Amino acid sequence: MTDSLDRRIHAQQVCLLYAQAPMGFIPSVLIAPILTLILWDVIPHQVLLIWLALLETTLLIRIALTVAFQRCPPVDHDPVRWATRYIIACAASGVCWGGTVILLILSPSLVYDTLIALIIGGVLMGGVLTMTPVLNAYLAYALPLVLPPVLWLLLQDDLIRTTMGVTGILYLLLAVGTAHRYHQTLTQSLRLALSNGELAQSFAVAKEQAEDHYQRLVEALAQEERLSATAQKQQTLLAHASRLNTLGEMASGLVHEINQPITAINLYTEAGLARLRNQASAPAELRETLEKIAAQSARASAIIQKIRSFARQGKPQYAQVHVHELLDEIADFLNLEVRRHAIRISYDASPELPLVLADGLQVQQIILNLVRNAIDAMSTGQRDARIIVISARSDQKVVEIAVKDTGTGLDPDTVSQLLHPFFTTKPNGLGLGLPISQTIVEAHGGRLWATANSGAGATFHFTLPTASCADHSEYPVLSATINEQS
Ligand code: ADP
C-alpha cells in the first residue's frame, strides 16, 4: 500500500519535472547567448562557440526528452526510467555550465569574473524552481555547475575572487537546502492529495457497495413480499379446502337437516291439497298450512345459505366482531353435529366482551374444527358424561375462546405433536385441522394451545386481539371497515 503510494508520488514528481522543464530552458536559450555576446571581444571565439554549442546540445536533449515524455501515453510512463534520462541530461547541462570555469580562466578582468559568477549564481537559483520535483535532477545539475568555477575562484590568490568562491559555496548550500525543503513540501502535498484521492475513491467504492446492498435489500424485500403474498394466498386456499372438507364430512348430517323441512313441506302441502280437494278447509286453516310451509322453506333456505357462506372462497375480511355473535351464527352447525352424536353443548360468551379483530368465517371454522375434534374424542366415553363447553373470556388485550370436552384427553406424547401437520390418531384423519387453525389464529395475531383438564378430557384455547389493541396497519381491509364505521 505504502509502496504503491510512494511509486505514485514519484510518478507525479516526474510528471511535474517534465511539466516545469520548459522554464528551465531559459538560461540556455537566453542567458548563455547573451554571455557569449558580452565576452565575444575578450575571449577567443572558438572557445566561446564550443562552450555555447555544447550547452545548446544539452538543451536540445532536454527539449527532445520533454517532447517525447509529453507524447508518451501515460500508461507507458516508466517514472524511474524517465527520471534517470532527465537526470543525465541535467548533469550534462550542469557540466557545460560548469565549463564557464574556462571562461573565468580566460577572462581578462575582475569585472568579467564577477559577471560570470553572477550569471552562474542566477542559473543555480533558477534550477531550484524547475528541477526540485526530482531532487537528484537538481543535484546532478547544480554540483557540476557550481563546483568547478567555485573551486577555481577559491584557489586564486586574490581576496575578492576567494570571497566570491566562498560566497559561491554558501549559495550552493543555500540552493541545495532550499531545493531539499521545496522537494519535501511537494512530496508531502502529493502524499496528502493522493491519500485523499484514495480516500475519496474508497468512499466512492463504499457508496457503490452500499447502493448495491440497498438495491439487493429492496429486491429481497420485494421477493419476501411476493412470497408472503403467495403464502397468504395458499393459507386462504388451504383454509377454504379445509372448510369444504369439513362440509363434506358433515354432508350426511346436513342432508338430514335439509331433508327435515323438505319432508315437512311435503306433508303440509299434501295436507293442504287434501283439504282443498275435500273443500273442507276454511281459508284460515289453509293460510295456517301455507304459513307452516313458508316457515319450513325458510328453514331449509337458511341452512343452504349457511352452507353456501361457509363454503365461500375469498380473501380474509377482517372486521370488528363480537364473539357471541360469531357463536350464534355457527350454532346451527355445531348443534347439528353434537345432536347427531348425542352430545350436549353449552355456550358461555357474554355480549359484554370486547370486540375482536377477526375474519368471522375463519374464526367459525376454527371453532367448528375444535368442536368436531371434541366430538371425536368423546365418541367412546359414557353417553351422559359427554359435554362440550364453549366459553370466552377476556383481559384488556385479547379475548380467549376455549372449547372444553370430556373426551379421551391428551397424553404428553400427543400434546407435543398436536400442531404438527399430518399428525393424527384417527383412522380417517388428515392431521391438518389443528395446524390450519393455528395458522389462522397466528395470522390474526393470536395463539392456539391445548391443556389437559383436571378431570376427563382436554381444552383447546385460542386468543384473538381485541379491536382496541390490534395492530390495525397489518389489516388493511379491517382499517377500511373501521374508517367507514367511524
Ligand atoms: P385430525 O382431526 O384430522 O386428526 P387435527 O389436526 O384436527 O387432525 O387433530 C390432530 C390430532 O390431535 C387428532 O388426531 C387427535 O389425536 C388430537 N386431538 C385433537 N383434538 C383433540 C381433543 N379434543 N382431545 C383429544 N385429542 C385431540
Short mmCIF file of C-alpha atoms and ligand atoms in Angstrom, two decimals:
data_model
loop_
_atom_site.label_atom_id
_atom_site.label_comp_id
_atom_site.label_asym_id
_atom_site.label_seq_id
_atom_site.Cartn_x
_atom_site.Cartn_y
_atom_site.Cartn_z
CA MET A 1 0.00 0.00 0.00
CA THR A 2 2.74 2.47 1.12
CA ASP A 3 4.99 1.19 -1.68
CA SER A 4 2.34 1.80 -4.26
CA LEU A 5 1.69 5.27 -2.82
CA ASP A 6 5.41 6.09 -2.95
CA ARG A 7 5.54 4.91 -6.54
CA ARG A 8 2.58 7.08 -7.45
CA ILE A 9 4.15 10.08 -5.69
CA HIS A 10 7.36 9.54 -7.64
CA ALA A 11 5.40 9.29 -10.88
CA GLN A 12 3.70 12.60 -10.09
CA GLN A 13 7.08 14.19 -9.31
CA VAL A 14 8.47 13.05 -12.66
CA CYS A 15 5.39 14.46 -14.42
CA LEU A 16 5.96 17.79 -12.64
CA LEU A 17 9.65 17.72 -13.58
CA TYR A 18 8.79 17.44 -17.26
CA ALA A 19 5.90 19.91 -16.97
CA GLN A 20 8.21 22.59 -15.49
CA ALA A 21 11.14 21.76 -17.78
CA PRO A 22 10.41 24.50 -20.37
CA MET A 23 11.04 27.19 -17.73
CA GLY A 24 14.44 25.68 -17.09
CA PHE A 25 15.38 26.16 -20.74
CA ILE A 26 15.55 29.97 -20.31
CA PRO A 27 19.21 30.13 -19.10
CA SER A 28 20.44 28.13 -22.05
CA VAL A 29 18.17 29.86 -24.57
CA LEU A 30 18.71 33.47 -23.42
CA ILE A 31 21.46 33.88 -20.87
CA ALA A 32 24.15 31.74 -22.48
CA PRO A 33 23.95 33.57 -25.86
CA ILE A 34 23.94 36.96 -24.06
CA LEU A 35 27.04 35.98 -22.07
CA THR A 36 28.69 34.82 -25.28
CA LEU A 37 27.96 38.17 -26.88
CA ILE A 38 29.32 40.10 -23.90
CA LEU A 39 32.52 38.03 -23.84
CA TRP A 40 32.84 37.94 -27.65
CA ASP A 41 35.60 40.52 -27.78
CA VAL A 42 37.61 39.33 -24.78
CA ILE A 43 37.64 35.56 -25.08
CA PRO A 44 38.67 33.52 -28.12
CA HIS A 45 35.66 32.91 -30.36
CA GLN A 46 36.44 29.25 -30.75
CA VAL A 47 36.27 28.64 -27.01
CA LEU A 48 33.05 30.59 -26.70
CA LEU A 49 31.42 28.81 -29.63
CA ILE A 50 32.40 25.34 -28.44
CA TRP A 51 31.07 26.12 -24.96
CA LEU A 52 27.82 27.52 -26.37
CA ALA A 53 27.40 24.63 -28.81
CA LEU A 54 27.86 22.04 -26.08
CA LEU A 55 25.43 23.85 -23.81
CA GLU A 56 22.78 24.18 -26.51
CA THR A 57 23.22 20.50 -27.36
CA THR A 58 22.31 19.57 -23.80
CA LEU A 59 19.39 21.95 -24.12
CA LEU A 60 18.22 20.18 -27.27
CA ILE A 61 18.50 16.84 -25.49
CA ARG A 62 16.30 18.16 -22.66
CA ILE A 63 13.78 19.60 -25.11
CA ALA A 64 13.66 16.30 -27.03
CA LEU A 65 13.18 14.35 -23.81
CA THR A 66 10.40 16.70 -22.71
CA VAL A 67 8.55 16.41 -26.01
CA ALA A 68 8.94 12.63 -26.01
CA PHE A 69 7.60 12.46 -22.48
CA GLN A 70 4.58 14.64 -23.32
CA ARG A 71 3.76 12.47 -26.34
CA CYS A 72 4.15 9.21 -24.50
CA PRO A 73 0.75 7.88 -23.32
CA PRO A 74 0.53 7.90 -19.50
CA VAL A 75 0.22 4.08 -19.26
CA ASP A 76 3.66 3.76 -20.85
CA HIS A 77 5.27 6.12 -18.35
CA ASP A 78 8.03 4.41 -16.51
CA PRO A 79 8.84 7.14 -13.95
CA VAL A 80 12.19 5.73 -12.90
CA ARG A 81 13.45 5.49 -16.47
CA TRP A 82 12.18 8.94 -17.44
CA ALA A 83 13.66 10.43 -14.27
CA THR A 84 17.05 8.82 -14.95
CA ARG A 85 17.08 10.16 -18.52
CA TYR A 86 16.34 13.66 -17.37
CA ILE A 87 18.87 13.48 -14.52
CA ILE A 88 21.58 12.52 -17.04
CA ALA A 89 20.54 15.40 -19.33
CA CYS A 90 20.61 17.79 -16.34
CA ALA A 91 24.05 16.53 -15.33
CA ALA A 92 25.28 17.17 -18.89
CA SER A 93 23.77 20.64 -18.81
CA GLY A 94 25.37 21.28 -15.38
CA VAL A 95 28.76 20.13 -16.65
CA CYS A 96 28.50 22.53 -19.60
CA TRP A 97 27.54 25.38 -17.29
CA GLY A 98 30.44 24.33 -15.05
CA GLY A 99 32.58 24.80 -18.17
CA THR A 100 32.34 28.54 -17.52
CA VAL A 101 35.43 27.90 -15.41
CA ILE A 102 37.35 28.10 -18.69
CA LEU A 103 35.70 31.44 -19.38
CA LEU A 104 36.82 32.56 -15.91
CA ILE A 105 40.36 31.42 -16.60
CA LEU A 106 40.40 33.32 -19.87
CA SER A 107 38.57 36.32 -18.51
CA PRO A 108 40.65 39.49 -18.76
CA SER A 109 39.39 41.29 -15.64
CA LEU A 110 37.65 41.03 -12.31
CA VAL A 111 34.59 42.73 -13.82
CA TYR A 112 34.11 39.86 -16.28
CA ASP A 113 34.80 37.36 -13.50
CA THR A 114 32.07 38.96 -11.40
CA LEU A 115 29.65 38.94 -14.32
CA ILE A 116 30.30 35.26 -14.99
CA ALA A 117 29.98 34.42 -11.26
CA LEU A 118 26.72 36.37 -11.08
CA ILE A 119 25.27 34.51 -14.05
CA ILE A 120 26.32 31.16 -12.59
CA GLY A 121 24.61 32.11 -9.30
CA GLY A 122 21.41 33.06 -11.19
CA VAL A 123 21.39 29.83 -13.20
CA LEU A 124 21.95 27.86 -9.96
CA MET A 125 18.98 29.53 -8.24
CA GLY A 126 16.76 29.23 -11.35
CA GLY A 127 17.14 25.46 -11.31
CA VAL A 128 15.65 25.30 -7.80
CA LEU A 129 12.23 26.17 -9.19
CA THR A 130 12.21 23.86 -12.16
CA MET A 131 14.14 20.73 -11.14
CA THR A 132 13.37 20.10 -7.49
CA PRO A 133 10.35 17.84 -8.10
CA VAL A 134 13.11 15.23 -8.58
CA LEU A 135 15.85 16.29 -6.16
CA ASN A 136 18.54 14.19 -7.85
CA ALA A 137 17.97 16.07 -11.10
CA TYR A 138 18.76 19.31 -9.34
CA LEU A 139 21.83 17.90 -7.56
CA ALA A 140 23.10 16.44 -10.84
CA TYR A 141 22.69 19.90 -12.37
CA ALA A 142 23.87 22.11 -9.51
CA LEU A 143 27.05 20.38 -8.33
CA PRO A 144 28.94 20.22 -11.66
CA LEU A 145 27.61 23.70 -12.42
CA VAL A 146 28.97 25.37 -9.30
CA LEU A 147 31.94 23.36 -8.08
CA PRO A 148 34.49 23.94 -10.91
CA PRO A 149 34.15 27.78 -11.03
CA VAL A 150 33.95 28.00 -7.23
CA LEU A 151 37.00 25.81 -6.72
CA TRP A 152 38.93 27.85 -9.27
CA LEU A 153 37.90 31.08 -7.52
CA LEU A 154 38.93 29.68 -4.14
CA LEU A 155 42.32 28.72 -5.48
CA GLN A 156 43.12 32.28 -6.62
CA ASP A 157 45.50 34.41 -4.55
CA ASP A 158 43.06 37.20 -4.69
CA LEU A 159 40.85 38.15 -1.77
CA ILE A 160 37.93 39.25 -3.91
CA ARG A 161 37.95 36.11 -6.01
CA THR A 162 38.38 33.92 -2.91
CA THR A 163 35.46 35.75 -1.30
CA MET A 164 33.44 35.13 -4.45
CA GLY A 165 34.36 31.42 -4.19
CA VAL A 166 33.31 31.26 -0.54
CA THR A 167 30.07 33.07 -1.40
CA GLY A 168 29.57 30.58 -4.22
CA ILE A 169 29.86 27.69 -1.71
CA LEU A 170 27.32 29.41 0.54
CA TYR A 171 24.97 29.95 -2.42
CA LEU A 172 25.35 26.30 -3.34
CA LEU A 173 24.46 25.20 0.21
CA LEU A 174 21.53 27.62 0.31
CA ALA A 175 20.26 26.49 -3.07
CA VAL A 176 20.56 22.78 -2.22
CA GLY A 177 18.88 23.40 1.20
CA THR A 178 16.03 25.31 -0.45
CA ALA A 179 15.68 22.65 -3.13
CA HIS A 180 15.57 19.93 -0.46
CA ARG A 181 12.90 21.83 1.50
CA TYR A 182 10.80 22.52 -1.58
CA HIS A 183 11.10 18.90 -2.63
CA GLN A 184 9.91 17.69 0.77
CA THR A 185 6.94 20.08 0.84
CA LEU A 186 5.97 18.98 -2.62
CA THR A 187 6.25 15.30 -1.64
CA GLN A 188 4.05 15.90 1.41
CA SER A 189 1.43 17.72 -0.66
CA LEU A 190 1.39 14.95 -3.22
CA ARG A 191 1.12 12.33 -0.49
CA LEU A 192 -1.82 14.17 1.03
CA ALA A 193 -3.53 14.72 -2.32
CA LEU A 194 -3.10 11.10 -3.37
CA SER A 195 -4.21 9.78 0.05
CA ASN A 196 -7.29 11.99 -0.13
CA GLY A 197 -7.84 10.75 -3.64
CA GLU A 198 -7.62 7.19 -2.34
CA LEU A 199 -9.98 8.09 0.48
CA ALA A 200 -12.43 9.64 -1.95
CA GLN A 201 -12.08 6.59 -4.15
CA SER A 202 -12.71 4.23 -1.24
CA PHE A 203 -15.71 6.40 -0.29
CA ALA A 204 -16.98 6.09 -3.83
CA VAL A 205 -16.45 2.32 -3.73
CA ALA A 206 -18.16 2.12 -0.32
CA LYS A 207 -21.04 4.22 -1.65
CA GLU A 208 -21.35 1.99 -4.68
CA GLN A 209 -21.34 -1.08 -2.43
CA ALA A 210 -23.92 0.48 -0.13
CA GLU A 211 -26.12 1.29 -3.11
CA ASP A 212 -25.65 -2.22 -4.39
CA HIS A 213 -26.60 -3.67 -0.98
CA TYR A 214 -29.58 -1.35 -0.78
CA GLN A 215 -30.72 -2.47 -4.22
CA ARG A 216 -30.38 -6.10 -3.19
CA LEU A 217 -32.26 -5.39 0.03
CA VAL A 218 -35.09 -3.78 -1.92
CA GLU A 219 -35.19 -6.78 -4.24
CA ALA A 220 -35.10 -9.17 -1.27
CA LEU A 221 -37.94 -7.26 0.38
CA ALA A 222 -39.96 -7.32 -2.83
CA GLN A 223 -39.27 -11.04 -3.10
CA GLU A 224 -40.26 -11.53 0.53
CA GLU A 225 -43.44 -9.54 -0.07
CA ARG A 226 -44.23 -11.71 -3.07
CA LEU A 227 -43.53 -14.85 -1.02
CA SER A 228 -45.65 -13.62 1.86
CA ALA A 229 -48.49 -12.78 -0.57
CA THR A 230 -48.18 -16.26 -2.04
CA ALA A 231 -48.10 -17.80 1.44
CA GLN A 232 -51.19 -15.83 2.42
CA LYS A 233 -52.95 -16.93 -0.75
CA GLN A 234 -52.01 -20.53 -0.05
CA GLN A 235 -53.19 -20.25 3.52
CA THR A 236 -56.53 -18.86 2.32
CA LEU A 237 -56.83 -21.69 -0.21
CA LEU A 238 -55.91 -24.27 2.43
CA ALA A 239 -58.43 -22.86 4.88
CA HIS A 240 -61.05 -22.96 2.14
CA ALA A 241 -60.16 -26.53 1.20
CA SER A 242 -60.37 -27.48 4.87
CA ARG A 243 -63.84 -25.90 5.14
CA LEU A 244 -65.00 -27.81 2.08
CA ASN A 245 -63.57 -30.98 3.60
CA THR A 246 -65.46 -30.28 6.85
CA LEU A 247 -68.66 -29.72 4.88
CA GLY A 248 -68.03 -32.99 3.04
CA GLU A 249 -67.64 -34.82 6.34
CA MET A 250 -70.80 -33.15 7.66
CA ALA A 251 -72.68 -33.89 4.43
CA SER A 252 -74.92 -36.65 5.80
CA GLY A 253 -75.91 -34.52 8.80
CA LEU A 254 -76.55 -31.52 6.57
CA VAL A 255 -78.61 -33.55 4.11
CA HIS A 256 -80.65 -34.83 7.04
CA GLU A 257 -81.06 -31.25 8.31
CA ILE A 258 -82.30 -30.04 4.92
CA ASN A 259 -84.43 -33.10 4.41
CA GLN A 260 -86.42 -32.40 7.56
CA PRO A 261 -88.01 -29.13 6.40
CA ILE A 262 -88.44 -30.53 2.88
CA THR A 263 -90.30 -33.56 4.31
CA ALA A 264 -92.38 -31.21 6.45
CA ILE A 265 -93.12 -29.06 3.40
CA ASN A 266 -94.27 -32.16 1.53
CA LEU A 267 -96.53 -33.23 4.40
CA TYR A 268 -98.05 -29.75 4.81
CA THR A 269 -98.56 -29.45 1.05
CA GLU A 270 -100.31 -32.81 0.84
CA ALA A 271 -102.48 -31.97 3.83
CA GLY A 272 -103.41 -28.63 2.27
CA LEU A 273 -104.23 -30.23 -1.08
CA ALA A 274 -106.37 -32.90 0.64
CA ARG A 275 -108.29 -30.22 2.43
CA LEU A 276 -108.80 -28.30 -0.82
CA ARG A 277 -109.99 -31.46 -2.57
CA ASN A 278 -112.47 -32.14 0.19
CA GLN A 279 -113.37 -28.47 0.23
CA ALA A 280 -113.48 -28.95 3.97
CA SER A 281 -110.98 -26.38 4.74
CA ALA A 282 -111.69 -22.87 5.86
CA PRO A 283 -109.44 -20.10 4.40
CA ALA A 284 -107.94 -19.54 7.88
CA GLU A 285 -106.76 -23.17 8.08
CA LEU A 286 -105.35 -23.02 4.57
CA ARG A 287 -103.44 -19.84 5.45
CA GLU A 288 -102.03 -21.57 8.54
CA THR A 289 -100.86 -24.52 6.41
CA LEU A 290 -99.26 -22.20 3.87
CA GLU A 291 -97.51 -20.31 6.71
CA LYS A 292 -96.08 -23.59 8.02
CA ILE A 293 -94.86 -24.42 4.51
CA ALA A 294 -93.24 -20.99 4.24
CA ALA A 295 -91.57 -21.41 7.65
CA GLN A 296 -90.14 -24.82 6.74
CA SER A 297 -88.99 -23.50 3.39
CA ALA A 298 -87.25 -20.58 5.16
CA ARG A 299 -85.56 -23.07 7.49
CA ALA A 300 -84.26 -25.12 4.57
CA SER A 301 -83.12 -22.00 2.76
CA ALA A 302 -81.35 -20.70 5.93
CA ILE A 303 -79.35 -23.93 6.18
CA ILE A 304 -78.45 -23.82 2.49
CA GLN A 305 -77.47 -20.18 2.92
CA LYS A 306 -75.18 -21.11 5.83
CA ILE A 307 -73.58 -23.90 3.83
CA ARG A 308 -73.00 -21.50 0.94
CA SER A 309 -71.44 -18.84 3.11
CA PHE A 310 -69.30 -21.44 4.92
CA ALA A 311 -68.14 -22.78 1.55
CA ARG A 312 -67.40 -19.38 0.07
CA GLN A 313 -63.89 -18.59 -1.03
CA GLY A 314 -62.27 -15.21 -0.73
CA LYS A 315 -59.65 -13.10 0.92
CA PRO A 316 -59.86 -12.76 4.70
CA GLN A 317 -62.32 -10.00 5.57
CA TYR A 318 -61.14 -8.56 8.87
CA ALA A 319 -63.71 -6.66 10.89
CA GLN A 320 -64.63 -5.81 14.47
CA VAL A 321 -66.89 -8.61 15.63
CA HIS A 322 -68.48 -9.90 18.84
CA VAL A 323 -67.53 -13.44 19.76
CA HIS A 324 -71.05 -14.28 20.94
CA GLU A 325 -72.42 -13.23 17.51
CA LEU A 326 -69.94 -15.50 15.77
CA LEU A 327 -71.08 -18.34 18.02
CA ASP A 328 -74.76 -17.59 17.31
CA GLU A 329 -74.10 -17.76 13.58
CA ILE A 330 -72.30 -21.09 13.73
CA ALA A 331 -74.55 -22.57 16.44
CA ASP A 332 -76.78 -24.31 13.87
CA PHE A 333 -73.86 -26.25 12.52
CA LEU A 334 -72.48 -27.02 15.98
CA ASN A 335 -75.85 -28.13 17.32
CA LEU A 336 -76.39 -30.29 14.28
CA GLU A 337 -73.08 -32.03 14.83
CA VAL A 338 -73.46 -32.62 18.59
CA ARG A 339 -77.06 -33.74 18.22
CA ARG A 340 -76.04 -36.45 15.81
CA HIS A 341 -73.63 -37.79 18.43
CA ALA A 342 -75.91 -37.34 21.39
CA ILE A 343 -73.59 -34.82 22.99
CA ARG A 344 -74.64 -31.79 24.98
CA ILE A 345 -73.17 -28.42 24.23
CA SER A 346 -73.27 -25.20 26.20
CA TYR A 347 -72.14 -21.67 25.32
CA ASP A 348 -70.69 -19.17 27.74
CA ALA A 349 -69.82 -15.98 25.86
CA SER A 350 -71.03 -12.73 27.31
CA PRO A 351 -72.19 -9.95 24.95
CA GLU A 352 -70.17 -7.64 27.24
CA LEU A 353 -66.87 -9.00 25.92
CA PRO A 354 -64.82 -6.52 23.92
CA LEU A 355 -64.95 -6.60 20.14
CA VAL A 356 -62.25 -8.64 18.46
CA LEU A 357 -60.46 -8.02 15.23
CA ALA A 358 -61.12 -11.05 13.05
CA ASP A 359 -62.32 -12.69 9.91
CA GLY A 360 -65.59 -14.14 11.27
CA LEU A 361 -65.74 -17.04 8.85
CA GLN A 362 -62.23 -18.24 9.67
CA VAL A 363 -62.86 -17.99 13.43
CA GLN A 364 -66.05 -20.02 13.00
CA GLN A 365 -64.05 -22.56 11.03
CA ILE A 366 -61.63 -22.92 13.97
CA ILE A 367 -64.47 -23.33 16.47
CA LEU A 368 -66.22 -25.91 14.28
CA ASN A 369 -62.97 -27.79 13.86
CA LEU A 370 -62.30 -27.84 17.62
CA VAL A 371 -65.86 -28.97 18.35
CA ARG A 372 -65.64 -31.78 15.79
CA ASN A 373 -62.33 -32.91 17.35
CA ALA A 374 -64.02 -32.81 20.76
CA ILE A 375 -66.87 -34.93 19.41
CA ASP A 376 -64.35 -37.45 18.02
CA ALA A 377 -62.54 -37.54 21.37
CA MET A 378 -65.83 -38.32 23.16
CA SER A 379 -67.03 -41.00 20.78
CA THR A 380 -66.08 -43.78 23.18
CA GLY A 381 -66.97 -42.23 26.52
CA GLN A 382 -70.07 -42.59 28.68
CA ARG A 383 -73.04 -41.03 26.93
CA ASP A 384 -74.37 -38.97 29.82
CA ALA A 385 -70.94 -37.57 30.64
CA ARG A 386 -70.41 -36.15 27.15
CA ILE A 387 -70.50 -32.41 27.17
CA ILE A 388 -68.76 -29.64 25.29
CA VAL A 389 -68.45 -26.17 26.78
CA ILE A 390 -67.54 -23.26 24.54
CA SER A 391 -66.55 -20.26 26.61
CA ALA A 392 -64.99 -16.89 26.03
CA ARG A 393 -63.32 -14.50 28.46
CA SER A 394 -61.05 -11.55 28.05
CA ASP A 395 -58.38 -9.35 29.51
CA GLN A 396 -57.57 -5.91 28.08
CA LYS A 397 -55.60 -7.18 25.12
CA VAL A 398 -57.15 -10.44 23.96
CA VAL A 399 -60.32 -12.48 24.04
CA GLU A 400 -59.63 -16.12 24.81
CA ILE A 401 -62.01 -18.70 23.39
CA ALA A 402 -61.91 -22.23 24.86
CA VAL A 403 -63.52 -25.48 23.75
CA LYS A 404 -63.63 -27.96 26.61
CA ASP A 405 -64.64 -31.60 26.29
CA THR A 406 -64.88 -34.67 28.47
CA GLY A 407 -63.21 -36.96 25.97
CA THR A 408 -60.09 -39.13 25.99
CA GLY A 409 -57.84 -36.25 26.98
CA LEU A 410 -54.25 -35.71 25.86
CA ASP A 411 -51.24 -37.81 26.72
CA PRO A 412 -47.87 -35.95 26.82
CA ASP A 413 -46.72 -37.57 23.57
CA THR A 414 -49.80 -36.32 21.72
CA VAL A 415 -49.52 -32.81 23.19
CA SER A 416 -46.03 -32.34 21.75
CA GLN A 417 -47.19 -33.30 18.25
CA LEU A 418 -50.69 -31.84 18.16
CA LEU A 419 -49.80 -28.93 15.93
CA HIS A 420 -47.54 -30.83 13.53
CA PRO A 421 -49.07 -31.08 10.07
CA PHE A 422 -50.41 -34.58 9.29
CA PHE A 423 -50.27 -35.75 12.89
CA THR A 424 -53.44 -37.72 13.50
CA THR A 425 -54.58 -40.59 15.70
CA LYS A 426 -57.79 -41.08 13.76
CA PRO A 427 -58.14 -43.84 11.15
CA ASN A 428 -59.53 -41.41 8.57
CA GLY A 429 -57.91 -38.24 9.93
CA LEU A 430 -55.84 -35.87 7.82
CA GLY A 431 -53.95 -34.23 10.67
CA LEU A 432 -54.46 -30.77 9.16
CA GLY A 433 -57.29 -29.32 11.25
CA LEU A 434 -55.17 -28.05 14.13
CA PRO A 435 -52.19 -26.80 12.03
CA ILE A 436 -54.60 -24.87 9.78
CA SER A 437 -56.40 -23.49 12.84
CA GLN A 438 -53.07 -22.45 14.32
CA THR A 439 -52.03 -20.68 11.09
CA ILE A 440 -55.33 -18.80 11.02
CA VAL A 441 -55.01 -17.79 14.68
CA GLU A 442 -51.41 -16.62 14.21
CA ALA A 443 -52.41 -14.62 11.12
CA HIS A 444 -54.84 -12.84 13.44
CA GLY A 445 -52.04 -12.12 15.92
CA GLY A 446 -53.22 -14.69 18.46
CA ARG A 447 -52.09 -18.14 19.60
CA LEU A 448 -53.56 -21.61 19.95
CA TRP A 449 -52.74 -24.20 22.61
CA ALA A 450 -54.22 -27.21 24.43
CA THR A 451 -54.38 -28.15 28.09
CA ALA A 452 -55.41 -31.33 29.83
CA ASN A 453 -58.46 -30.95 32.06
CA SER A 454 -58.20 -31.64 35.76
CA GLY A 455 -60.98 -34.18 35.21
CA ALA A 456 -61.63 -36.03 31.96
CA GLY A 457 -60.92 -34.55 28.57
CA ALA A 458 -59.00 -31.66 27.14
CA THR A 459 -59.47 -27.97 26.50
CA PHE A 460 -58.32 -26.20 23.38
CA HIS A 461 -57.76 -22.45 23.69
CA PHE A 462 -57.07 -19.69 21.22
CA THR A 463 -56.81 -15.94 21.51
CA LEU A 464 -57.81 -13.05 19.27
CA PRO A 465 -56.61 -9.49 19.80
CA THR A 466 -59.26 -7.07 20.95
CA ALA A 467 -60.08 -4.38 18.39
CA SER A 468 -58.55 -1.67 20.59
CA CYS A 469 -55.20 -3.47 20.92
CA ALA A 470 -54.75 -4.99 17.45
CA ASP A 471 -52.17 -3.58 15.08
CA HIS A 472 -54.52 -2.02 12.54
CA SER A 473 -51.78 -1.38 9.99
CA GLU A 474 -51.49 -5.15 9.49
CA TYR A 475 -55.13 -5.49 8.47
CA PRO A 476 -55.84 -3.09 5.59
CA VAL A 477 -59.34 -4.42 4.96
CA LEU A 478 -60.14 -4.03 8.59
CA SER A 479 -58.77 -0.47 8.71
CA ALA A 480 -61.09 0.42 5.85
CA THR A 481 -64.00 -1.10 7.74
CA ILE A 482 -63.15 0.85 10.87
CA ASN A 483 -62.79 4.10 8.94
CA GLU A 484 -66.14 3.54 7.33
CA GLN A 485 -67.70 2.91 10.70
CA SER A 486 -66.22 5.92 12.47
P1 ADP B 1 -57.43 -34.79 12.54
O1 ADP B 1 -58.69 -34.38 13.26
O2 ADP B 1 -57.60 -34.99 11.08
O3 ADP B 1 -56.75 -35.95 13.21
P2 ADP B 1 -56.32 -32.45 13.77
O4 ADP B 1 -55.14 -31.67 13.41
O5 ADP B 1 -57.60 -31.73 13.93
O6 ADP B 1 -56.43 -33.56 12.66
O7 ADP B 1 -56.02 -33.24 15.12
C1 ADP B 1 -54.81 -33.92 15.26
C2 ADP B 1 -54.86 -34.87 16.42
O8 ADP B 1 -54.97 -34.19 17.66
C3 ADP B 1 -56.05 -35.78 16.42
O9 ADP B 1 -55.86 -36.91 15.59
C4 ADP B 1 -56.11 -36.18 17.89
O10 ADP B 1 -55.20 -37.22 18.19
C5 ADP B 1 -55.64 -34.97 18.62
N1 ADP B 1 -56.76 -34.17 19.15
C6 ADP B 1 -57.36 -33.12 18.59
N2 ADP B 1 -58.36 -32.65 19.37
C7 ADP B 1 -58.41 -33.43 20.44
C8 ADP B 1 -59.24 -33.47 21.62
N3 ADP B 1 -60.23 -32.61 21.83
N4 ADP B 1 -59.00 -34.45 22.52
C9 ADP B 1 -58.02 -35.34 22.31
N5 ADP B 1 -57.21 -35.36 21.26
C10 ADP B 1 -57.41 -34.42 20.32
#
